[in-house]
CSV table of C-alpha atoms and ligand atoms in Angstrom, one decimal:
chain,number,residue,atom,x,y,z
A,1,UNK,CA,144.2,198.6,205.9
A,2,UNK,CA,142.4,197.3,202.9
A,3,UNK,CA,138.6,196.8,203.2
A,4,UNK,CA,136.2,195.6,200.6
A,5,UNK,CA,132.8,196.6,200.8
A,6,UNK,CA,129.8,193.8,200.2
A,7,UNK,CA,127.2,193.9,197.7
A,8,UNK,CA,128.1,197.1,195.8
A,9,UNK,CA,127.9,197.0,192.2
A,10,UNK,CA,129.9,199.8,190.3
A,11,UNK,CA,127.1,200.0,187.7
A,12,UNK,CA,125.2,201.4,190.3
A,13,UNK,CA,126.9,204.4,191.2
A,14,UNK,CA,126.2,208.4,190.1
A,15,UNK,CA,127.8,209.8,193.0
A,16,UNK,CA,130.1,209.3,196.0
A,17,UNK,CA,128.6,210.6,198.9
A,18,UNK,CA,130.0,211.3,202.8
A,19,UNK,CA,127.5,211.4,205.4
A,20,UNK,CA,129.5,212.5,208.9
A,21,UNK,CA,128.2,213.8,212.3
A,22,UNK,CA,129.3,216.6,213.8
A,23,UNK,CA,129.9,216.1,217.5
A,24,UNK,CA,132.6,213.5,218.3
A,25,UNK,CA,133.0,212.5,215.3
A,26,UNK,CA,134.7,215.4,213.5
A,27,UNK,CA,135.2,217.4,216.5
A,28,UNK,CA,135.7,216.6,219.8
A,29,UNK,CA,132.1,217.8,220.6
A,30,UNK,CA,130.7,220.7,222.5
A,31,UNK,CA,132.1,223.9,221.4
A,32,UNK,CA,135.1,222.6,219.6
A,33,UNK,CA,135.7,223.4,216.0
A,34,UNK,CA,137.0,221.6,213.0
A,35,UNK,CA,140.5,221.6,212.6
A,36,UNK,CA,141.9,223.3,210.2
A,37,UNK,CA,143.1,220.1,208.6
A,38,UNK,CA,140.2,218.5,208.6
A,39,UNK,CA,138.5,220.9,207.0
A,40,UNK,CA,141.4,221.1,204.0
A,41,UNK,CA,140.6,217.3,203.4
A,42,UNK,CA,136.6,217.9,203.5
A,43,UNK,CA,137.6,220.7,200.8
A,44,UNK,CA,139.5,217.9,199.0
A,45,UNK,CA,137.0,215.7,199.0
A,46,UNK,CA,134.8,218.4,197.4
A,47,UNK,CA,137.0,219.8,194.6
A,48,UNK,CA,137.4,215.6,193.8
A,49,UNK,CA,133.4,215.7,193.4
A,50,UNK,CA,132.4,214.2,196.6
A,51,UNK,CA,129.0,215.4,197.7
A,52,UNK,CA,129.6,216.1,201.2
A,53,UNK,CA,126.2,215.5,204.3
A,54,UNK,CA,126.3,217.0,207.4
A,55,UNK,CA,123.9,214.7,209.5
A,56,UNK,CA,124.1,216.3,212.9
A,57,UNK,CA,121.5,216.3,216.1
A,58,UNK,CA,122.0,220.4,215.9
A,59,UNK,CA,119.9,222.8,215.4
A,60,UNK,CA,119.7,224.8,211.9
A,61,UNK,CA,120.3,228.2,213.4
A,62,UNK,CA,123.4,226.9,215.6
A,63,UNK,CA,124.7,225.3,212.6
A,64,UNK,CA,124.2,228.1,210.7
A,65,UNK,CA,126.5,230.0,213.5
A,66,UNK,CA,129.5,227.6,213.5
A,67,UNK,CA,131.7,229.5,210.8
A,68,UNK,CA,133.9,226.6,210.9
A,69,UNK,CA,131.6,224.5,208.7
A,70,UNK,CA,130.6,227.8,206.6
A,71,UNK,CA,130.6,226.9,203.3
A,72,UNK,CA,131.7,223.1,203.4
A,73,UNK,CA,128.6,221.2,203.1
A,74,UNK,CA,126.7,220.8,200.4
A,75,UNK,CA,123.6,219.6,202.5
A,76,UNK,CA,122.6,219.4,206.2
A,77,UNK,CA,120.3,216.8,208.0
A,78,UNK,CA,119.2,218.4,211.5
A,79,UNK,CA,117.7,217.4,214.6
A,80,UNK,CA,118.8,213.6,214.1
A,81,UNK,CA,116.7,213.5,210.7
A,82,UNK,CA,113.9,215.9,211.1
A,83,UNK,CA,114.7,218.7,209.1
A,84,UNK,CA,117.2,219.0,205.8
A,85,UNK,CA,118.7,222.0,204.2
A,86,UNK,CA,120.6,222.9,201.4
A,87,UNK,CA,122.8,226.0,202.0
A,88,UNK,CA,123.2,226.8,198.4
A,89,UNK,CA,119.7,226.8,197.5
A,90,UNK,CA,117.9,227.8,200.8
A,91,UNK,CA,115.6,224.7,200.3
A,92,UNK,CA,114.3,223.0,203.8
A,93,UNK,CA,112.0,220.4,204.2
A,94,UNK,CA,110.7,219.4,208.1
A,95,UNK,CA,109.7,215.3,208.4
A,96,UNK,CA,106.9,215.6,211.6
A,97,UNK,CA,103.7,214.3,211.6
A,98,UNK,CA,100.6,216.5,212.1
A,99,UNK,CA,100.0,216.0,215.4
A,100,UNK,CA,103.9,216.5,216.2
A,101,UNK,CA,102.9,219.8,218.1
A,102,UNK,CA,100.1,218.1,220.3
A,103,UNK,CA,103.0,216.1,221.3
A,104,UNK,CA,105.4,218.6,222.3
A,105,UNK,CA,102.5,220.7,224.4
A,106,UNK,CA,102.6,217.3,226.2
A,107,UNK,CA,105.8,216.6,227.0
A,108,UNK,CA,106.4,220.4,228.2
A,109,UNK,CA,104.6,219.9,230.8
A,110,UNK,CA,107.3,217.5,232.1
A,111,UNK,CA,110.5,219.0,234.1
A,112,UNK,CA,112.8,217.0,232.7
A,113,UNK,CA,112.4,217.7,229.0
A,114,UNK,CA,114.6,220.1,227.2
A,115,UNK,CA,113.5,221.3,223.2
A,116,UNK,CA,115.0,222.0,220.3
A,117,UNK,CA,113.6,223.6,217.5
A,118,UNK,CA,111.3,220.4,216.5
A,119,UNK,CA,112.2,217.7,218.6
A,120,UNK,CA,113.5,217.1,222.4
A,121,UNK,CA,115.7,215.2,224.4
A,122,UNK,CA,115.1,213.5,227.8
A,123,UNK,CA,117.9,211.9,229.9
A,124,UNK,CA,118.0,208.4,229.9
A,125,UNK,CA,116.7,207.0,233.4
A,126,UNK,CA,113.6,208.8,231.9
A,127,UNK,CA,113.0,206.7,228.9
A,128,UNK,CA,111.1,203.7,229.9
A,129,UNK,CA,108.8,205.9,231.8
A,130,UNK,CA,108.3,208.5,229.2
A,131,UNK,CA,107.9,205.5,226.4
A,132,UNK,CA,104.7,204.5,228.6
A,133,UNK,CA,103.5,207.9,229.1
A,134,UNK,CA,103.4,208.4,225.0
A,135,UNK,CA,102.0,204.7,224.1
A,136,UNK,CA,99.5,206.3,226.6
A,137,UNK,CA,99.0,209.1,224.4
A,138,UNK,CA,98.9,207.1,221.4
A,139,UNK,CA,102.5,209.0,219.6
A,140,UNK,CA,104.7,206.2,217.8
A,141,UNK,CA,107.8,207.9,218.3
A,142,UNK,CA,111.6,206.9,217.8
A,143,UNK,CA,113.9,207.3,221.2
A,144,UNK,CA,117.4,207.4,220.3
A,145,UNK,CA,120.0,207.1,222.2
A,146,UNK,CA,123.1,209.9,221.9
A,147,UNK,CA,125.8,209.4,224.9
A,148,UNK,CA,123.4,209.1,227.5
A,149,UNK,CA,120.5,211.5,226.0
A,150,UNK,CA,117.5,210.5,224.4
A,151,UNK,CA,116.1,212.2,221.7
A,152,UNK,CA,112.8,212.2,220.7
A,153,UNK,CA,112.0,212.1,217.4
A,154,UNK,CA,108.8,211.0,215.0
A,155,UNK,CA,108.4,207.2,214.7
A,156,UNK,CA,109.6,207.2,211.0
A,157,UNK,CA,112.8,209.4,211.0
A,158,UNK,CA,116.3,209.0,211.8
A,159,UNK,CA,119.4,209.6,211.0
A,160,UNK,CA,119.5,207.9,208.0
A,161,UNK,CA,115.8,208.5,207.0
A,162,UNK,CA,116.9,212.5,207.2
A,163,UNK,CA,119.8,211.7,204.4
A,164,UNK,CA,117.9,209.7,201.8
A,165,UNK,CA,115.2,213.0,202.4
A,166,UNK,CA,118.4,215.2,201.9
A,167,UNK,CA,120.1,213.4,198.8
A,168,UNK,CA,116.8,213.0,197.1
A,169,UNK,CA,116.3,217.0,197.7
A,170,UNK,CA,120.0,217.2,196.0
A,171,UNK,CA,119.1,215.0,193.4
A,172,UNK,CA,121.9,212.9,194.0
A,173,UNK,CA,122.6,208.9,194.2
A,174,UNK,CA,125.1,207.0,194.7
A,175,UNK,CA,127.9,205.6,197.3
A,176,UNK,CA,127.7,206.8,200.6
A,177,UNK,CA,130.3,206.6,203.2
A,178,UNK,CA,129.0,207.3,206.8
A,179,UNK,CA,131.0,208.8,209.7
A,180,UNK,CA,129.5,208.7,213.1
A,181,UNK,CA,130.5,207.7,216.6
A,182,UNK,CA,127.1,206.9,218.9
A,183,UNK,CA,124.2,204.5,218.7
A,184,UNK,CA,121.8,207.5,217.1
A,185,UNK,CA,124.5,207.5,214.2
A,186,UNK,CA,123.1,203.8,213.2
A,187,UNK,CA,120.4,204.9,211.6
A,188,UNK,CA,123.0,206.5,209.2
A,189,UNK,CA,125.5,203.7,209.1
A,190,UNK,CA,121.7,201.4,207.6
A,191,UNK,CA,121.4,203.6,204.4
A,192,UNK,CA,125.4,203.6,204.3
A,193,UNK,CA,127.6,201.4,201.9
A,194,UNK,CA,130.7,202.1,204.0
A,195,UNK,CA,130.2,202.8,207.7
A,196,UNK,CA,133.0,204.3,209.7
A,197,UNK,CA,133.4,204.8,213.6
A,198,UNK,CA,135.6,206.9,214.8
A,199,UNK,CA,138.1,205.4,217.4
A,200,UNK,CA,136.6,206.6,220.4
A,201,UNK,CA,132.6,205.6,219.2
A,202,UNK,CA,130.3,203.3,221.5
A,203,UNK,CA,130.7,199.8,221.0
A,204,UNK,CA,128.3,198.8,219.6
A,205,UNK,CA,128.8,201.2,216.7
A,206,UNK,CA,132.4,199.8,215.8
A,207,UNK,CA,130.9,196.6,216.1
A,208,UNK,CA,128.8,197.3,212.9
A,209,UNK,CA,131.5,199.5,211.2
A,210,UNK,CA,133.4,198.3,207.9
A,211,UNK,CA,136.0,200.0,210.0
A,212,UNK,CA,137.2,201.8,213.4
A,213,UNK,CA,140.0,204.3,212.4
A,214,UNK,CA,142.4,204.0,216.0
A,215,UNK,CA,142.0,207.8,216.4
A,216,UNK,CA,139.5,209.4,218.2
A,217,UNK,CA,137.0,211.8,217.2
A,218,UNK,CA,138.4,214.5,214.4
A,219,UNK,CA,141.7,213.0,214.2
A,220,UNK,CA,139.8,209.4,213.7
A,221,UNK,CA,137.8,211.6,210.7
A,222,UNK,CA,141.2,213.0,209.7
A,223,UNK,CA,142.4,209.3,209.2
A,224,UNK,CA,139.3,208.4,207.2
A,225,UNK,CA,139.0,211.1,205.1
A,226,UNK,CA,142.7,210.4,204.2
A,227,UNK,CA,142.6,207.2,203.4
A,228,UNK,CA,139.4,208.1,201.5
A,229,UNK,CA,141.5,210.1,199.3
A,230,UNK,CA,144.4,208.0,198.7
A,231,UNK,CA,142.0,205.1,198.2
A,232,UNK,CA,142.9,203.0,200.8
A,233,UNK,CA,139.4,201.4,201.7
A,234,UNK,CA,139.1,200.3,198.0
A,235,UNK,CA,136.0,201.2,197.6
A,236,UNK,CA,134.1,200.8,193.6
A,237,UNK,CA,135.2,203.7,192.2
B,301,MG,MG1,128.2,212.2,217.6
């Protein structure tokens, strides 16, 4: 499978960049961990100067408890875009608005919300009813959608608004290949060059992908970061 992407000049390029998700995209989700073959070809990638995102919904601390992706990453985007952190370096910066916390003392009040460290989640039947209650409030905030959850995030940040934060912070530019599987990954797949579902993603995410590997989840990764290596997707560099 040969795929050209549009618009990309090689001029432009410093860097080559991969931007995955964690959770059904290179694992199965849940508790699963990274194969150990998956992880060799992220360790490829690296040693072949790849800079290498992690752009997860997770928390810091539970990422930072997955020995699995110890060591792999050379930056993590968290909470769907609201925090970044460089392992190496320590460095974090958090993307909320001021009154962020006058919004969460709101929202706890309601049964059905569950928190993370800065953001939270809803279930969907909720959202149109919560989306009033906030308008209400006077919040401008961004509901994604992730497999039936919505997550509640600032009005400015996603997914992909968390990377460009991240690479900027790494001081890096360049090409960037996204890997993702839902419909809060296509705020990623907007700052992408290349955007890759895996073969078990939502529709409307392989609608939008350059291309849909036929495996799902971590083997679909597997496939991509294969082909990344053997320079299948001829890509401009
Ligand atoms: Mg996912």
């Amino acid at each position: 499978m040969f795929l050209k992407p549009k618009g990309v000049e090689v001029e432009e390029l410093e860097g080559r960049i991969l931007a995955a998700d964690l959770d059904r995209t290179l694992t199965w989700g849940g508790e699963d961990r990274l194969s150990p073959a998956l992880a060799e070809l992220l360790r490829r990638l690296k040693r072949e100067g790849w800079i290498l995102a992690l752009v997860t919904g997770r928390e810091k601390d539970y990422i930072e408890g997955r020995e699995d992706l110890s060591g792999l990453f050379d930056g993590w985007v968290l909470e769907n875009g609201v925090e970044i952190f460089i392992p190496e370096t320590g460095e974090n910066h958090v993307l909320l608005p001021e009154k962020w916390e006058d919004l969460k003392r709101k929202a706890s009040r309601l049964p059905y919300v569950s928190f993370k460290k800065w953001t939270f989640s809803l279930p969907k039947e909720k959202a149109e009813e919560f989306g009033r209650m906030v308008e209400r409030w006077g919040f401008h905030v961004n509901l994604e959608e992730n497999r039936g959850l919505i997550q509640v995030l600032p009005g400015e940040v996603d997914k992909g608004v968390g990377l460009l934060e991240l690479l900027k912070a790494l001081g890096v530019k360049g090409f960037v290949v996204a890997l993702g599987d839902a419909h809060v990954d296509l705020g990623l797949f907007r700052v992408a060059d290349f955007k890759v579902a895996v073969g078990d993603a939502e529709e409307e995410v392989k609608k939008v992908a350059d291309y849909v590997s036929p495996f799902p989840d971590g083997e679909g990764a597997k496939d991509v970061l294969e082909k990344l290596l053997q320079g299948e997707f001829r890509l401009p560099f």
